[in-house]
Amino acid sequence: MMLRRRLALLAVSVAAAPLALGACTGDRRAGQPAEARANPELFVTPAEGTRDVPVTGEIGTVVKHGRVTAVRITDDAGAPVPTEPREDGTGWVPSRTLEPKRTYTAEVTATGDSGRTVTRRTTFTTRPKSAKPAIASTLYFAGDRTYGTAMPVTVAFDPPIPREARADVQRRLFVKTDPPQPGTWSWVSDGSQVYYRAPDFWRPGTTIKVRSALEGLPIGKDSVGDADRRATSKIGRQVELEIDNATKQMSVIRDGKLLRKLPVSLGKPSTPTSSGKMVIMEKHDFTTFDTRGSADPYVVDVEDAQRLTWGGEFIHGAPWSEGDQGHTNVSHGCTNLSAANADWLMGVTQVGDLVTVKGTEVTLDEGNGWTAWNVSWAEFARGSALPVPAGLRPAPAQTADPGAVAGGSPDPQPSASGG
C-alpha cells in the first residue's frame, strides 16, 4: 500500500511539473546539470502484486527522458514469454495469451537521454478461467493465400459487439504490413463486423500479418473473447470488375488495362442487383443455390460462382440466360455470365478483388458483404473506436485498382443463395 501511495504521489508531482516551469522553481530546475535532467523515469503496469489480471494482460510503460530498451516476462516456472511492442509505444503485448491463475514477472529497462538505465520489476497474477460466455469471432483472412488489393481484414462477431466495448476489442486487433502501409479499423454500425484497410488499395506484393488476440478479453460486463488467431498472406496483381447496368457489360481490368468486356444479365426489377463497391468474398467451381423458405424458392446447381454479398449475390455461369446477357435483366440478383466467360473469369480474379456495380434500382447495404470500400475514407475512419492518425489519408492521385491471381478463399459461413 505504501509503495502504491509513493508511486501515486510521484505521478502527481511529475504531471504537475510542466505547470511550474514558469514559476519560481523554474530557475532552480534550470540550474540542474543537463545529465541529471535527462535521467529516465519509468512507470510500469500492472502494479506490483496486482491480482485478477485478465489473460489478455499487457505490460504498460510510461517513460520520461528516455525509451524502453528491454522487456522480459517470465511465468512462475521461469519460462520466458515473448512480447511485442505496441506501435504507439504504450506497452508490450505478450505474443501468446497468458494462462489463467498463473503468476508472471516483468522486468522493464529504460535508457535515458544521458545513457543511464533504470529497471523496474513487477509481479502479477492472472484471474481464474472465466465462466462468462464467449462472443464468437470469425477472422476472414486466411494464411498462405494471395488476395486482391481491395481485401479488407474482416472480423465478424456473434453476437455483435456493443458500442461501449468496441475500443477494448479494437486494441486487441493487430495488422502489420511489409512494406508498411498503415490503415485503421472501422466498425459497421451494429457492431457485427469490423474491417481494416489502408486509405488506398494494398500495393501488389505486400505481406499482411494479422492477429486477432481476443481470447479471454473482458467484453462488457457479461462476455469474454473466444480465441487468439493469426494469419499471414500476400497481395497479388491489381484486378477490378466494373459492371454497368446501362450497357449490361462487365469490364475486366488488370494492372490498369482492359482485358475484356463481357455481356451480363443482372437482377430483374423484382429482385434487383445491388449497386456499390463490393469485394469478391469466396469462389466456388461448383455450388448449389437453395432458397427454399424464401418468398421466391428455388434450387439450382451453378458453376464458377463468386460471392459478393452475405445476402446471396454472386457472379456465376448461367447458360440458361445467355440469350438475355447484354440485353435484359432476368436473374434473382446475381450477375449472370455465359458458361465460357464465367470459367475464364475464374482464372483471372482473386478473393479480395474490387467489384463495382452501377445503375441498378437499389444500393448496397452496409455490412452486406465486406463493404469497407463502399464509403469514402473520411467516413470509414469515423467508424474507428480509437483515434485515427491525422495524417492518414488517401494519396492525392489514386490510380491503383484491386485484384490478383486466382486462388483460395476464406470460407464465409452463411448458406448460398443467388440466381
mmCIF file of C-alpha atoms in Angstrom, residues 217-400:
data_model
loop_
_atom_site.group_PDB
_atom_site.id
_atom_site.type_symbol
_atom_site.label_atom_id
_atom_site.label_comp_id
_atom_site.label_asym_id
_atom_site.label_seq_id
_atom_site.Cartn_x
_atom_site.Cartn_y
_atom_site.Cartn_z
ATOM 1 C CA LEU A 217 -10.655 -10.453 -23.217
ATOM 2 C CA PRO A 218 -13.380 -8.983 -20.983
ATOM 3 C CA ILE A 219 -16.064 -7.618 -23.346
ATOM 4 C CA GLY A 220 -18.528 -5.555 -21.380
ATOM 5 C CA LYS A 221 -19.718 -6.978 -18.060
ATOM 6 C CA ASP A 222 -21.111 -10.278 -19.246
ATOM 7 C CA SER A 223 -18.875 -11.705 -22.014
ATOM 8 C CA VAL A 224 -15.307 -12.541 -22.991
ATOM 9 C CA GLY A 225 -13.464 -13.023 -26.264
ATOM 10 C CA ASP A 226 -13.187 -16.500 -27.707
ATOM 11 C CA ALA A 227 -9.828 -17.083 -29.412
ATOM 12 C CA ASP A 228 -6.366 -15.863 -30.399
ATOM 13 C CA ARG A 229 -5.934 -16.210 -34.177
ATOM 14 C CA ARG A 230 -3.120 -15.380 -36.596
ATOM 15 C CA ALA A 231 -2.689 -15.363 -40.358
ATOM 16 C CA THR A 232 -0.110 -14.128 -42.863
ATOM 17 C CA SER A 233 -0.820 -13.724 -46.578
ATOM 18 C CA LYS A 234 0.245 -11.711 -49.620
ATOM 19 C CA ILE A 235 -1.369 -9.319 -52.071
ATOM 20 C CA GLY A 236 -1.306 -10.180 -55.776
ATOM 21 C CA ARG A 237 -1.902 -8.285 -59.014
ATOM 22 C CA GLN A 238 -4.399 -5.479 -59.486
ATOM 23 C CA VAL A 239 -7.714 -6.644 -60.908
ATOM 24 C CA GLU A 240 -11.119 -4.989 -60.790
ATOM 25 C CA LEU A 241 -14.504 -5.619 -62.341
ATOM 26 C CA GLU A 242 -16.836 -2.802 -63.414
ATOM 27 C CA ILE A 243 -20.443 -3.761 -64.141
ATOM 28 C CA ASP A 244 -22.723 -1.208 -65.803
ATOM 29 C CA ASN A 245 -26.460 -1.858 -65.816
ATOM 30 C CA ALA A 246 -26.961 0.701 -68.596
ATOM 31 C CA THR A 247 -24.851 -1.283 -71.070
ATOM 32 C CA LYS A 248 -25.266 -4.758 -69.476
ATOM 33 C CA GLN A 249 -21.482 -5.156 -69.770
ATOM 34 C CA MET A 250 -18.729 -6.145 -67.341
ATOM 35 C CA SER A 251 -15.287 -4.588 -67.870
ATOM 36 C CA VAL A 252 -12.407 -6.743 -66.610
ATOM 37 C CA ILE A 253 -9.362 -4.594 -65.841
ATOM 38 C CA ARG A 254 -5.928 -5.909 -64.822
ATOM 39 C CA ASP A 255 -2.972 -3.694 -63.946
ATOM 40 C CA GLY A 256 -4.908 -0.725 -65.335
ATOM 41 C CA LYS A 257 -5.566 -2.326 -68.721
ATOM 42 C CA LEU A 258 -8.889 -3.566 -70.075
ATOM 43 C CA LEU A 259 -8.701 -7.313 -70.681
ATOM 44 C CA ARG A 260 -12.247 -7.980 -71.898
ATOM 45 C CA LYS A 261 -15.822 -6.761 -71.874
ATOM 46 C CA LEU A 262 -18.333 -9.474 -71.016
ATOM 47 C CA PRO A 263 -22.127 -9.293 -71.548
ATOM 48 C CA VAL A 264 -24.142 -9.815 -68.350
ATOM 49 C CA SER A 265 -27.693 -10.182 -67.152
ATOM 50 C CA LEU A 266 -28.378 -8.624 -63.744
ATOM 51 C CA GLY A 267 -31.300 -8.845 -61.333
ATOM 52 C CA LYS A 268 -34.789 -8.378 -62.734
ATOM 53 C CA PRO A 269 -36.856 -5.473 -61.315
ATOM 54 C CA SER A 270 -38.452 -7.638 -58.609
ATOM 55 C CA THR A 271 -35.026 -8.901 -57.415
ATOM 56 C CA PRO A 272 -32.526 -6.190 -58.416
ATOM 57 C CA THR A 273 -28.751 -6.383 -58.129
ATOM 58 C CA SER A 274 -27.165 -4.017 -55.580
ATOM 59 C CA SER A 275 -25.174 -1.040 -56.829
ATOM 60 C CA GLY A 276 -21.983 -0.242 -54.953
ATOM 61 C CA LYS A 277 -18.381 -1.252 -54.317
ATOM 62 C CA MET A 278 -18.103 -4.895 -53.262
ATOM 63 C CA VAL A 279 -15.280 -7.378 -52.764
ATOM 64 C CA ILE A 280 -15.124 -10.958 -54.000
ATOM 65 C CA MET A 281 -15.553 -12.985 -50.795
ATOM 66 C CA GLU A 282 -15.233 -16.586 -51.968
ATOM 67 C CA LYS A 283 -15.005 -18.647 -55.136
ATOM 68 C CA HIS A 284 -16.635 -21.988 -55.980
ATOM 69 C CA ASP A 285 -16.082 -24.182 -59.008
ATOM 70 C CA PHE A 286 -19.462 -25.705 -58.184
ATOM 71 C CA THR A 287 -22.189 -24.877 -55.643
ATOM 72 C CA THR A 288 -25.941 -25.105 -55.120
ATOM 73 C CA PHE A 289 -28.257 -22.142 -54.583
ATOM 74 C CA ASP A 290 -31.076 -23.194 -52.281
ATOM 75 C CA THR A 291 -33.655 -20.520 -51.419
ATOM 76 C CA ARG A 292 -36.388 -22.792 -50.108
ATOM 77 C CA GLY A 293 -38.212 -20.985 -47.331
ATOM 78 C CA SER A 294 -37.926 -17.597 -49.058
ATOM 79 C CA ALA A 295 -40.612 -15.699 -50.972
ATOM 80 C CA ASP A 296 -39.112 -16.969 -54.237
ATOM 81 C CA PRO A 297 -37.971 -20.552 -53.544
ATOM 82 C CA TYR A 298 -35.767 -22.484 -55.956
ATOM 83 C CA VAL A 299 -32.847 -24.913 -56.002
ATOM 84 C CA VAL A 300 -30.281 -24.692 -58.806
ATOM 85 C CA ASP A 301 -26.746 -26.003 -59.331
ATOM 86 C CA VAL A 302 -24.272 -23.438 -60.648
ATOM 87 C CA GLU A 303 -20.658 -23.422 -61.767
ATOM 88 C CA ASP A 304 -17.936 -20.792 -61.413
ATOM 89 C CA ALA A 305 -19.658 -18.830 -58.637
ATOM 90 C CA GLN A 306 -18.030 -15.848 -56.884
ATOM 91 C CA ARG A 307 -19.767 -14.418 -53.818
ATOM 92 C CA LEU A 308 -20.205 -10.645 -53.448
ATOM 93 C CA THR A 309 -22.679 -10.296 -50.541
ATOM 94 C CA TRP A 310 -23.930 -12.190 -47.498
ATOM 95 C CA GLY A 311 -27.421 -11.784 -48.977
ATOM 96 C CA GLY A 312 -26.564 -14.135 -51.835
ATOM 97 C CA GLU A 313 -25.423 -12.000 -54.780
ATOM 98 C CA PHE A 314 -22.870 -13.863 -56.887
ATOM 99 C CA ILE A 315 -21.168 -13.639 -60.242
ATOM 100 C CA HIS A 316 -21.668 -17.045 -61.877
ATOM 101 C CA GLY A 317 -22.121 -19.017 -65.030
ATOM 102 C CA ALA A 318 -25.746 -19.062 -66.238
ATOM 103 C CA PRO A 319 -26.091 -20.884 -69.554
ATOM 104 C CA TRP A 320 -29.889 -20.611 -69.259
ATOM 105 C CA SER A 321 -29.741 -16.799 -69.634
ATOM 106 C CA GLU A 322 -27.097 -16.478 -72.345
ATOM 107 C CA GLY A 323 -29.678 -15.155 -74.810
ATOM 108 C CA ASP A 324 -30.535 -12.326 -72.396
ATOM 109 C CA GLN A 325 -26.969 -11.398 -71.433
ATOM 110 C CA GLY A 326 -26.060 -7.970 -72.746
ATOM 111 C CA HIS A 327 -29.743 -7.104 -73.256
ATOM 112 C CA THR A 328 -32.162 -7.922 -70.422
ATOM 113 C CA ASN A 329 -32.017 -8.451 -66.662
ATOM 114 C CA VAL A 330 -33.574 -11.789 -65.689
ATOM 115 C CA SER A 331 -31.674 -13.014 -62.600
ATOM 116 C CA HIS A 332 -32.625 -13.152 -58.918
ATOM 117 C CA GLY A 333 -29.972 -10.512 -58.110
ATOM 118 C CA CYS A 334 -26.830 -12.235 -59.330
ATOM 119 C CA THR A 335 -24.586 -11.243 -62.220
ATOM 120 C CA ASN A 336 -25.105 -13.883 -64.937
ATOM 121 C CA LEU A 337 -22.344 -14.733 -67.414
ATOM 122 C CA SER A 338 -22.111 -17.325 -70.138
ATOM 123 C CA ALA A 339 -20.547 -20.617 -69.082
ATOM 124 C CA ALA A 340 -17.400 -19.896 -71.101
ATOM 125 C CA ASN A 341 -16.991 -16.340 -69.780
ATOM 126 C CA ALA A 342 -17.592 -17.391 -66.178
ATOM 127 C CA ASP A 343 -14.955 -20.097 -66.493
ATOM 128 C CA TRP A 344 -12.449 -17.617 -67.994
ATOM 129 C CA LEU A 345 -13.149 -15.057 -65.269
ATOM 130 C CA MET A 346 -12.439 -17.585 -62.503
ATOM 131 C CA GLY A 347 -8.869 -17.781 -63.799
ATOM 132 C CA VAL A 348 -8.414 -14.015 -63.620
ATOM 133 C CA THR A 349 -9.994 -12.968 -60.314
ATOM 134 C CA GLN A 350 -8.900 -13.388 -56.725
ATOM 135 C CA VAL A 351 -10.712 -13.212 -53.425
ATOM 136 C CA GLY A 352 -10.267 -9.573 -52.429
ATOM 137 C CA ASP A 353 -10.774 -8.053 -55.901
ATOM 138 C CA LEU A 354 -12.986 -4.975 -56.106
ATOM 139 C CA VAL A 355 -16.299 -5.263 -57.988
ATOM 140 C CA THR A 356 -18.178 -2.040 -58.772
ATOM 141 C CA VAL A 357 -21.818 -2.236 -59.890
ATOM 142 C CA LYS A 358 -23.631 0.889 -61.028
ATOM 143 C CA GLY A 359 -27.025 1.932 -62.332
ATOM 144 C CA THR A 360 -29.330 -0.608 -60.681
ATOM 145 C CA GLU A 361 -32.515 0.039 -58.718
ATOM 146 C CA VAL A 362 -31.057 -0.449 -55.187
ATOM 147 C CA THR A 363 -27.822 0.368 -53.391
ATOM 148 C CA LEU A 364 -25.594 -1.926 -51.374
ATOM 149 C CA ASP A 365 -26.466 -2.097 -47.664
ATOM 150 C CA GLU A 366 -23.757 -1.525 -45.057
ATOM 151 C CA GLY A 367 -22.309 -4.833 -43.882
ATOM 152 C CA ASN A 368 -23.948 -6.880 -46.657
ATOM 153 C CA GLY A 369 -20.611 -8.415 -47.594
ATOM 154 C CA TRP A 370 -17.252 -6.759 -46.966
ATOM 155 C CA THR A 371 -18.368 -3.189 -47.614
ATOM 156 C CA ALA A 372 -15.176 -1.424 -46.482
ATOM 157 C CA TRP A 373 -14.755 0.298 -49.880
ATOM 158 C CA ASN A 374 -18.368 1.377 -50.298
ATOM 159 C CA VAL A 375 -17.709 4.572 -48.301
ATOM 160 C CA SER A 376 -15.199 7.417 -48.529
ATOM 161 C CA TRP A 377 -12.013 7.264 -46.457
ATOM 162 C CA ALA A 378 -13.313 10.027 -44.175
ATOM 163 C CA GLU A 379 -16.484 8.067 -43.445
ATOM 164 C CA PHE A 380 -14.539 4.843 -42.999
ATOM 165 C CA ALA A 381 -12.169 6.472 -40.489
ATOM 166 C CA ARG A 382 -15.125 7.792 -38.473
ATOM 167 C CA GLY A 383 -16.086 4.174 -37.827
ATOM 168 C CA SER A 384 -12.959 3.572 -35.718
ATOM 169 C CA ALA A 385 -13.475 3.238 -31.963
ATOM 170 C CA LEU A 386 -9.942 4.611 -31.413
ATOM 171 C CA PRO A 387 -8.255 7.798 -32.665
ATOM 172 C CA VAL A 388 -7.018 7.672 -36.266
ATOM 173 C CA PRO A 389 -3.710 9.452 -37.050
ATOM 174 C CA ALA A 390 -4.487 12.815 -38.613
ATOM 175 C CA GLY A 391 -2.019 12.331 -41.465
ATOM 176 C CA LEU A 392 -3.601 9.067 -42.618
ATOM 177 C CA ARG A 393 -5.394 9.880 -45.874
ATOM 178 C CA PRO A 394 -5.554 8.702 -49.498
ATOM 179 C CA ALA A 395 -2.788 9.642 -51.898
ATOM 180 C CA PRO A 396 -3.606 12.757 -53.980
ATOM 181 C CA ALA A 397 -3.614 10.827 -57.269
ATOM 182 C CA GLN A 398 -5.025 7.389 -56.562
ATOM 183 C CA THR A 399 -4.643 5.135 -59.600
ATOM 184 C CA ALA A 400 -4.235 1.667 -58.069
#
